[in-house]
CSV table of C-alpha atoms and ligand atoms in Angstrom, one decimal:
chain,number,residue,atom,x,y,z
A,1,MET,CA,-42.9,-163.0,55.5
A,2,ASP,CA,-41.8,-166.4,56.9
A,3,LYS,CA,-41.7,-165.8,60.7
A,4,GLN,CA,-39.7,-169.1,61.4
A,5,ARG,CA,-36.9,-167.9,59.2
A,6,ILE,CA,-33.5,-167.0,60.6
A,7,PHE,CA,-32.3,-163.9,58.8
A,8,ASP,CA,-28.5,-163.5,58.2
A,9,CYS,CA,-28.9,-160.0,59.7
A,10,ILE,CA,-31.6,-157.9,61.3
A,11,ILE,CA,-31.1,-154.2,61.1
A,12,ILE,CA,-32.9,-151.9,63.6
A,13,GLY,CA,-33.4,-148.3,62.4
A,14,ALA,CA,-33.6,-146.9,58.9
A,15,GLY,CA,-31.4,-143.8,59.2
A,16,PRO,CA,-28.1,-143.5,57.2
A,17,GLY,CA,-26.3,-146.1,59.4
A,18,GLY,CA,-28.9,-148.8,59.1
A,19,LEU,CA,-29.7,-148.1,55.5
A,20,GLN,CA,-26.1,-148.2,54.4
A,21,ALA,CA,-25.6,-151.6,56.2
A,22,ALA,CA,-28.8,-152.9,54.6
A,23,ILE,CA,-27.6,-151.9,51.1
A,24,TYR,CA,-24.2,-153.6,51.5
A,25,LEU,CA,-25.6,-156.8,53.0
A,26,GLY,CA,-28.4,-156.8,50.4
A,27,ARG,CA,-25.8,-156.6,47.6
A,28,PHE,CA,-23.9,-159.5,49.3
A,29,ASN,CA,-27.1,-161.5,48.6
A,30,ARG,CA,-27.7,-162.0,52.3
A,31,SER,CA,-31.1,-162.3,53.9
A,32,VAL,CA,-31.7,-159.0,55.6
A,33,LEU,CA,-34.6,-157.6,57.5
A,34,LEU,CA,-34.8,-153.9,58.3
A,35,ILE,CA,-37.2,-152.8,61.1
A,36,ASP,CA,-38.0,-149.2,61.5
A,37,ARG,CA,-40.6,-147.1,63.3
A,38,GLY,CA,-40.2,-144.0,61.0
A,39,GLY,CA,-39.6,-140.3,61.6
A,40,GLY,CA,-36.0,-140.5,62.6
A,41,ARG,CA,-33.7,-137.5,63.3
A,42,THR,CA,-32.3,-137.6,59.8
A,43,THR,CA,-35.7,-136.7,58.5
A,44,LEU,CA,-35.6,-133.4,60.5
A,45,ALA,CA,-32.5,-132.1,58.6
A,46,LYS,CA,-33.8,-129.9,55.8
A,47,ASN,CA,-30.5,-129.0,54.1
A,48,ILE,CA,-27.5,-131.3,54.5
A,49,GLU,CA,-24.5,-129.7,52.8
A,50,ASN,CA,-21.6,-131.7,54.3
A,51,PHE,CA,-22.3,-135.0,52.6
A,52,LEU,CA,-19.7,-135.9,49.9
A,53,ALA,CA,-20.9,-135.5,46.3
A,54,GLN,CA,-24.3,-133.9,47.4
A,55,LYS,CA,-24.2,-130.2,47.2
A,56,VAL,CA,-27.4,-130.1,49.2
A,57,ILE,CA,-29.9,-132.8,50.1
A,58,SER,CA,-32.6,-133.2,52.7
A,59,GLY,CA,-32.5,-135.9,55.3
A,60,GLN,CA,-35.9,-137.1,54.1
A,61,GLU,CA,-34.5,-137.6,50.6
A,62,ILE,CA,-31.5,-139.6,52.0
A,63,VAL,CA,-33.9,-141.9,53.8
A,64,ASP,CA,-36.4,-142.2,50.9
A,65,ILE,CA,-33.7,-143.0,48.4
A,66,GLY,CA,-31.9,-145.3,50.8
A,67,MET,CA,-35.1,-147.3,51.4
A,68,GLU,CA,-35.6,-147.7,47.7
A,69,GLN,CA,-32.0,-148.8,47.2
A,70,ALA,CA,-32.2,-151.3,50.1
A,71,ALA,CA,-35.5,-152.7,48.8
A,72,SER,CA,-34.1,-153.1,45.3
A,73,PHE,CA,-31.3,-155.4,46.7
A,74,GLY,CA,-33.9,-157.7,48.3
A,75,VAL,CA,-33.9,-156.2,51.8
A,76,GLY,CA,-37.2,-156.9,53.6
A,77,ILE,CA,-38.5,-153.8,55.3
A,78,VAL,CA,-41.1,-153.8,58.1
A,79,ARG,CA,-42.6,-150.9,60.0
A,80,GLY,CA,-42.5,-151.6,63.8
A,81,VAL,CA,-41.1,-150.5,67.1
A,82,VAL,CA,-38.5,-152.9,68.5
A,83,GLY,CA,-39.2,-153.4,72.2
A,84,SER,CA,-36.4,-155.9,73.0
A,85,VAL,CA,-33.4,-157.8,71.7
A,86,ARG,CA,-32.4,-161.1,73.3
A,87,LYS,CA,-29.7,-163.6,72.5
A,88,GLY,CA,-30.2,-167.3,73.0
A,89,ARG,CA,-28.3,-170.3,71.5
A,90,GLY,CA,-26.3,-168.1,69.1
A,91,VAL,CA,-29.4,-166.5,67.6
A,92,PHE,CA,-30.8,-163.1,68.3
A,93,GLU,CA,-34.5,-162.6,68.9
A,94,VAL,CA,-35.8,-159.2,68.0
A,95,SER,CA,-39.3,-158.4,69.2
A,96,THR,CA,-41.6,-155.6,68.0
A,97,GLU,CA,-45.1,-155.0,69.4
A,98,HIS,CA,-46.6,-157.8,67.3
A,99,GLU,CA,-43.8,-160.1,66.1
A,100,MET,CA,-40.6,-161.8,67.0
A,101,TYR,CA,-37.9,-162.1,64.3
A,102,GLN,CA,-34.7,-164.2,64.5
A,103,GLY,CA,-31.3,-163.2,63.1
A,104,LYS,CA,-27.7,-164.4,63.2
A,105,PHE,CA,-26.4,-160.9,63.5
A,106,VAL,CA,-28.0,-157.6,64.5
A,107,VAL,CA,-27.1,-154.0,63.6
A,108,VAL,CA,-28.5,-151.3,65.8
A,109,SER,CA,-28.8,-147.9,64.3
A,110,THR,CA,-31.7,-146.2,66.2
A,111,GLY,CA,-30.2,-142.8,66.6
A,112,GLY,CA,-31.8,-140.4,69.1
A,113,LYS,CA,-34.6,-138.0,69.8
A,114,GLU,CA,-34.0,-134.2,69.9
A,115,ASN,CA,-34.5,-132.4,73.2
A,116,ILE,CA,-36.5,-129.4,71.9
A,117,PRO,CA,-37.1,-126.6,74.6
A,118,ASP,CA,-40.5,-125.3,75.2
A,119,ILE,CA,-40.1,-121.9,73.5
A,120,GLY,CA,-43.0,-120.3,71.5
A,121,ASN,CA,-42.7,-120.5,67.7
A,122,ILE,CA,-39.7,-122.8,67.8
A,123,TYR,CA,-41.1,-125.3,65.3
A,124,LYS,CA,-41.8,-122.5,62.8
A,125,PHE,CA,-38.0,-121.9,62.5
A,126,PHE,CA,-36.7,-125.3,63.5
A,127,ALA,CA,-33.9,-126.7,61.3
A,128,THR,CA,-33.7,-123.5,59.2
A,129,SER,CA,-32.8,-120.6,61.4
A,130,VAL,CA,-33.1,-122.4,64.8
A,131,VAL,CA,-30.7,-125.4,64.7
A,132,THR,CA,-29.2,-127.8,67.2
A,133,CYS,CA,-25.8,-129.0,66.0
A,134,ILE,CA,-22.6,-127.0,65.5
A,135,ASP,CA,-21.0,-129.6,63.2
A,136,CYS,CA,-24.1,-129.6,61.0
A,137,ASP,CA,-25.1,-126.0,60.9
A,138,GLY,CA,-22.5,-123.9,62.6
A,139,TYR,CA,-21.4,-122.7,59.1
A,140,HIS,CA,-24.7,-120.9,58.7
A,141,PHE,CA,-23.8,-118.6,61.6
A,142,THR,CA,-20.8,-117.1,59.6
A,143,GLY,CA,-21.0,-113.3,60.1
A,144,LYS,CA,-24.5,-113.5,61.5
A,145,LYS,CA,-26.1,-112.1,64.6
A,146,SER,CA,-25.9,-115.3,66.6
A,147,LEU,CA,-27.7,-116.6,69.7
A,148,ILE,CA,-27.0,-119.7,71.7
A,149,ILE,CA,-29.5,-121.0,74.2
A,150,GLY,CA,-28.5,-123.6,76.7
A,151,ASN,CA,-28.5,-124.7,80.3
A,152,SER,CA,-24.9,-125.8,81.1
A,153,ILE,CA,-21.2,-124.8,81.1
A,154,ARG,CA,-20.9,-126.7,77.9
A,155,SER,CA,-23.1,-124.1,76.2
A,156,ALA,CA,-20.6,-121.5,77.3
A,157,ASP,CA,-17.8,-123.6,75.7
A,158,LEU,CA,-19.9,-123.9,72.6
A,159,ALA,CA,-20.4,-120.1,72.5
A,160,MET,CA,-16.6,-119.5,72.7
A,161,GLY,CA,-15.9,-122.1,69.9
A,162,MET,CA,-18.6,-120.6,67.7
A,163,ARG,CA,-17.2,-117.1,68.2
A,164,GLU,CA,-13.8,-118.3,67.1
A,165,MET,CA,-15.1,-120.1,64.0
A,166,TYR,CA,-18.2,-118.2,62.8
A,167,SER,CA,-19.3,-114.9,64.3
A,168,LYS,CA,-18.1,-112.2,66.6
A,169,ASP,CA,-21.6,-111.1,67.2
A,170,MET,CA,-22.6,-113.7,69.8
A,171,THR,CA,-25.1,-113.7,72.7
A,172,LEU,CA,-25.4,-116.6,75.1
A,173,VAL,CA,-28.7,-117.1,76.8
A,174,LEU,CA,-28.4,-119.5,79.8
A,175,CYS,CA,-31.5,-120.8,81.6
A,176,THR,CA,-29.3,-121.4,84.7
A,177,ASP,CA,-27.3,-118.9,86.8
A,178,LYS,CA,-24.8,-121.6,87.8
A,179,LEU,CA,-22.0,-120.4,85.5
A,180,PRO,CA,-18.7,-120.1,87.4
A,181,ASP,CA,-17.3,-116.6,87.7
A,182,ASP,CA,-14.1,-117.5,85.7
A,183,TYR,CA,-16.4,-118.5,82.8
A,184,LYS,CA,-18.3,-115.2,83.0
A,185,GLU,CA,-15.0,-113.4,82.9
A,186,GLU,CA,-13.9,-115.4,79.9
A,187,LEU,CA,-17.1,-114.7,78.0
A,188,LYS,CA,-16.7,-111.0,78.7
A,189,ASP,CA,-13.1,-111.1,77.5
A,190,GLU,CA,-14.3,-112.7,74.3
A,191,GLY,CA,-17.0,-110.1,73.8
A,192,ILE,CA,-19.8,-112.6,74.2
A,193,ARG,CA,-23.0,-111.1,75.8
A,194,LEU,CA,-24.4,-113.3,78.6
A,195,VAL,CA,-28.1,-113.2,79.4
A,196,VAL,CA,-29.5,-115.4,82.2
A,197,GLY,CA,-33.2,-116.1,82.2
A,198,ARG,CA,-36.1,-118.0,80.6
A,199,PRO,CA,-36.7,-117.7,76.9
A,200,LYS,CA,-40.4,-117.2,76.0
A,201,CYS,CA,-41.0,-116.9,72.3
A,202,PHE,CA,-39.2,-116.5,68.9
A,203,HIS,CA,-40.3,-113.8,66.5
A,204,GLY,CA,-39.7,-113.3,62.8
A,205,ARG,CA,-41.3,-113.6,59.4
A,206,GLU,CA,-39.5,-116.2,57.2
A,207,THR,CA,-36.5,-116.6,59.5
A,208,VAL,CA,-36.0,-115.9,63.1
A,209,GLU,CA,-35.5,-112.2,63.9
A,210,SER,CA,-35.5,-112.0,67.7
A,211,LEU,CA,-36.0,-113.9,71.0
A,212,GLU,CA,-38.4,-112.5,73.6
A,213,MET,CA,-37.5,-113.4,77.2
A,214,GLU,CA,-40.0,-114.0,80.0
A,215,ASP,CA,-39.0,-110.7,81.6
A,216,GLY,CA,-39.8,-108.9,78.4
A,217,THR,CA,-36.2,-108.4,77.1
A,218,VAL,CA,-36.0,-108.8,73.3
A,219,ILE,CA,-32.7,-110.1,71.9
A,220,PRO,CA,-32.3,-109.5,68.1
A,221,CYS,CA,-30.8,-112.5,66.3
A,222,GLU,CA,-30.5,-114.1,62.8
A,223,MET,CA,-29.4,-117.6,63.7
A,224,VAL,CA,-30.1,-119.6,66.9
A,225,MET,CA,-28.3,-122.7,68.3
A,226,SER,CA,-30.6,-124.5,70.7
A,227,HIS,CA,-28.1,-126.5,72.8
A,228,PHE,CA,-30.1,-129.1,74.8
A,229,GLY,CA,-28.7,-132.3,73.3
A,230,PHE,CA,-30.7,-135.4,72.4
A,231,LYS,CA,-31.7,-138.7,74.1
A,232,LEU,CA,-30.5,-142.0,72.6
A,233,ASN,CA,-33.2,-144.4,71.4
A,234,ASP,CA,-31.7,-147.4,73.2
A,235,LYS,CA,-34.3,-148.5,75.8
A,236,PHE,CA,-34.8,-151.8,74.0
A,237,LEU,CA,-31.1,-152.7,74.7
A,238,ASP,CA,-31.5,-152.5,78.5
A,239,GLY,CA,-31.6,-156.3,79.1
A,240,LEU,CA,-28.3,-157.0,77.3
A,241,ASN,CA,-25.9,-155.4,79.8
A,242,LEU,CA,-23.8,-154.0,77.0
A,243,LYS,CA,-20.6,-152.2,78.1
A,244,LYS,CA,-20.7,-148.4,77.8
A,245,GLU,CA,-18.0,-145.8,77.4
A,246,SER,CA,-16.9,-143.6,80.3
A,247,ASP,CA,-19.6,-141.0,79.4
A,248,LYS,CA,-22.0,-143.8,80.6
A,249,ARG,CA,-24.1,-143.0,77.6
A,250,THR,CA,-22.6,-144.3,74.4
A,251,TYR,CA,-21.7,-148.0,73.8
A,252,GLN,CA,-18.3,-149.5,73.6
A,253,VAL,CA,-17.6,-151.0,70.1
A,254,ASN,CA,-14.6,-152.4,68.3
A,255,ARG,CA,-13.3,-151.1,65.1
A,256,HIS,CA,-15.9,-153.0,63.2
A,257,PHE,CA,-18.6,-151.5,65.4
A,258,GLU,CA,-19.3,-154.8,67.2
A,259,SER,CA,-20.5,-154.2,70.7
A,260,SER,CA,-19.4,-156.1,73.8
A,261,LEU,CA,-22.1,-158.7,72.9
A,262,GLN,CA,-20.7,-160.8,70.0
A,263,GLY,CA,-22.8,-160.5,66.8
A,264,LEU,CA,-24.5,-157.2,67.9
A,265,TYR,CA,-23.2,-154.1,66.1
A,266,ILE,CA,-24.0,-150.5,67.1
A,267,VAL,CA,-23.6,-147.6,64.6
A,268,GLY,CA,-24.5,-143.9,64.5
A,269,PRO,CA,-24.9,-141.7,67.6
A,270,LEU,CA,-25.2,-144.7,70.0
A,271,SER,CA,-21.6,-145.5,69.4
A,272,GLY,CA,-20.5,-141.8,69.6
A,273,HIS,CA,-20.6,-139.8,66.3
A,274,ASP,CA,-23.6,-137.8,65.2
A,275,GLN,CA,-23.1,-137.2,61.5
A,276,VAL,CA,-24.9,-138.7,58.5
A,277,VAL,CA,-21.7,-139.5,56.6
A,278,ILE,CA,-20.1,-141.1,59.6
A,279,ALA,CA,-23.2,-143.2,60.5
A,280,ALA,CA,-23.3,-144.4,56.9
A,281,GLY,CA,-19.6,-145.3,57.0
A,282,GLU,CA,-20.0,-147.2,60.2
A,283,GLY,CA,-23.0,-149.1,58.7
A,284,ALA,CA,-20.8,-150.1,55.8
A,285,ALA,CA,-17.9,-151.2,58.1
A,286,ALA,CA,-20.3,-153.3,60.2
A,287,ALA,CA,-21.7,-154.9,57.1
A,288,LEU,CA,-18.3,-155.8,55.8
A,289,ASP,CA,-17.4,-157.5,59.0
A,290,ILE,CA,-20.8,-159.4,59.1
A,291,LYS,CA,-20.2,-160.5,55.5
A,292,LYS,CA,-16.8,-162.0,56.6
A,293,ARG,CA,-18.2,-163.7,59.7
A,294,LEU,CA,-21.1,-165.2,57.7
A,295,LEU,CA,-18.6,-166.7,55.2
A,296,GLU,CA,-16.6,-168.1,58.2
A,297,MET,CA,-19.7,-169.8,59.7
B,1,LIG,C1,-32.1,-130.7,62.6
B,1,LIG,C2,-30.9,-131.6,62.4
B,1,LIG,C3,-30.0,-131.3,61.4
B,1,LIG,C4,-29.0,-132.2,61.1
B,1,LIG,N1,-28.1,-131.8,60.1
B,1,LIG,C5,-27.1,-132.6,59.8
B,1,LIG,C6,-26.2,-132.3,58.7
B,1,LIG,O1,-26.3,-131.2,58.1
B,1,LIG,N2,-25.2,-133.1,58.5
B,1,LIG,C7,-25.0,-134.3,59.2
B,1,LIG,O2,-24.1,-135.1,58.9
B,1,LIG,N3,-25.8,-134.7,60.2
B,1,LIG,C8,-26.9,-133.8,60.5
B,1,LIG,N4,-27.7,-134.2,61.6
B,1,LIG,C9,-27.4,-135.4,62.4
B,1,LIG,C10,-27.9,-136.6,61.7
B,1,LIG,O3,-29.3,-136.5,61.5
B,1,LIG,C11,-27.6,-137.9,62.5
B,1,LIG,O4,-26.2,-138.0,62.7
B,1,LIG,C12,-28.1,-139.1,61.9
B,1,LIG,O5,-29.5,-139.0,61.9
B,1,LIG,C13,-27.7,-140.4,62.6
B,1,LIG,O6,-28.1,-141.5,61.8
B,1,LIG,P1,-28.8,-142.8,62.3
B,1,LIG,O7,-28.5,-143.9,61.3
B,1,LIG,O8,-28.4,-143.1,63.7
B,1,LIG,O9,-30.3,-142.4,62.1
B,1,LIG,P2,-31.6,-141.7,62.5
B,1,LIG,O10,-32.0,-140.8,61.5
B,1,LIG,O11,-31.6,-141.2,63.9
B,1,LIG,O12,-32.5,-142.9,62.4
B,1,LIG,C14,-32.8,-143.9,63.4
B,1,LIG,C15,-34.0,-144.7,62.9
B,1,LIG,O13,-34.3,-145.6,63.9
B,1,LIG,C16,-35.7,-145.7,64.2
B,1,LIG,N5,-35.9,-146.2,65.5
B,1,LIG,C17,-35.5,-145.7,66.7
B,1,LIG,N6,-35.9,-146.5,67.7
B,1,LIG,C18,-36.5,-147.6,67.2
B,1,LIG,C19,-37.1,-148.8,67.7
B,1,LIG,N7,-37.1,-149.0,69.0
B,1,LIG,N8,-37.6,-149.6,66.8
B,1,LIG,C20,-37.6,-149.4,65.4
B,1,LIG,N9,-37.0,-148.3,64.9
B,1,LIG,C21,-36.5,-147.4,65.8
B,1,LIG,C22,-36.1,-144.2,64.1
B,1,LIG,O14,-37.5,-144.1,63.8
B,1,LIG,C23,-35.3,-143.8,62.9
B,1,LIG,O15,-36.0,-144.0,61.6
B,1,LIG,C24,-28.8,-133.3,61.9
B,1,LIG,C25,-29.7,-133.7,62.9
B,1,LIG,C26,-30.8,-132.8,63.1
B,1,LIG,C27,-31.7,-133.2,64.2
């Protein structure tokens, strides 16, 4: 690859957001470089059922097919970890461990990293009967013996929402005893069992069957929601002083997903939504705006 070249667009992250942007820009015959370190959150999703026109598809398949599609439209793909993005004289400099690449526009779609609690056997059941996202997998709790594990008031809110939508048989395990009394009352009124303590280990053959607590209590369950959130992969944006939303976590973007720094677009969980179809749509919207801006240049 010609290292002196200035790409029309550099895309960081090959999840659905970055790949969709790459496919659009590749098909606009623009010079596009996609940099990815591999192993993103999408690849953890085993059965995605809420993606239009795909009855069920794994996250790994979406990424593999997307990579092939992007490459077939001339997108250059490199493996690497982006450590920094700088802007000088109208051109972005995107640096990995070994190289620096230049681009007129940048799309950031680096997603996040799951916070997975330290509970025995969690990886045996992860993404099948122990899941992390109500919008993705709440449906699988329908009519099931359900367990939510968390450490905040938000986990109690989640339990009440899930009880309303999916299952009346609901236990909430909280690793903190800081739940206000009115919440405890509300959970009781809703028929949600509250257990406060430290989870030790999951048990089950093919799917999860119970959670053993450190004090020896065993809680039977068929589906578990592990509610500990995820960290954003955004360290490399630190030097840019980008504006954030009031949550102090996600980035402010306009309706084309351009951040407060002109020419730098942010899609996927970093700009707020955590769904494959939305990340892909945002990647497409960013690419359309970049196409227009390149024509105007
Ligand atoms: C278990 C599980 C199940 C899920 N199920 C569903 C579902 O059913 N339906 C649904 O819509 N959504 C689901 N999601 C959410 C979905 O995975 C995310 O919304 C989606 O991954 C966000 O897309 P993204 O483009 O930000 O990509 P990601 O998949 O997060 O990809 C980001 C990419 O950027 C790369 N990257 C990160 N930092 C750097 C760096 N510094 N340099 C280079 N590359 C970097 C990563 O390696 C990764 O390849 C699920 C998530 C999980 C964890």
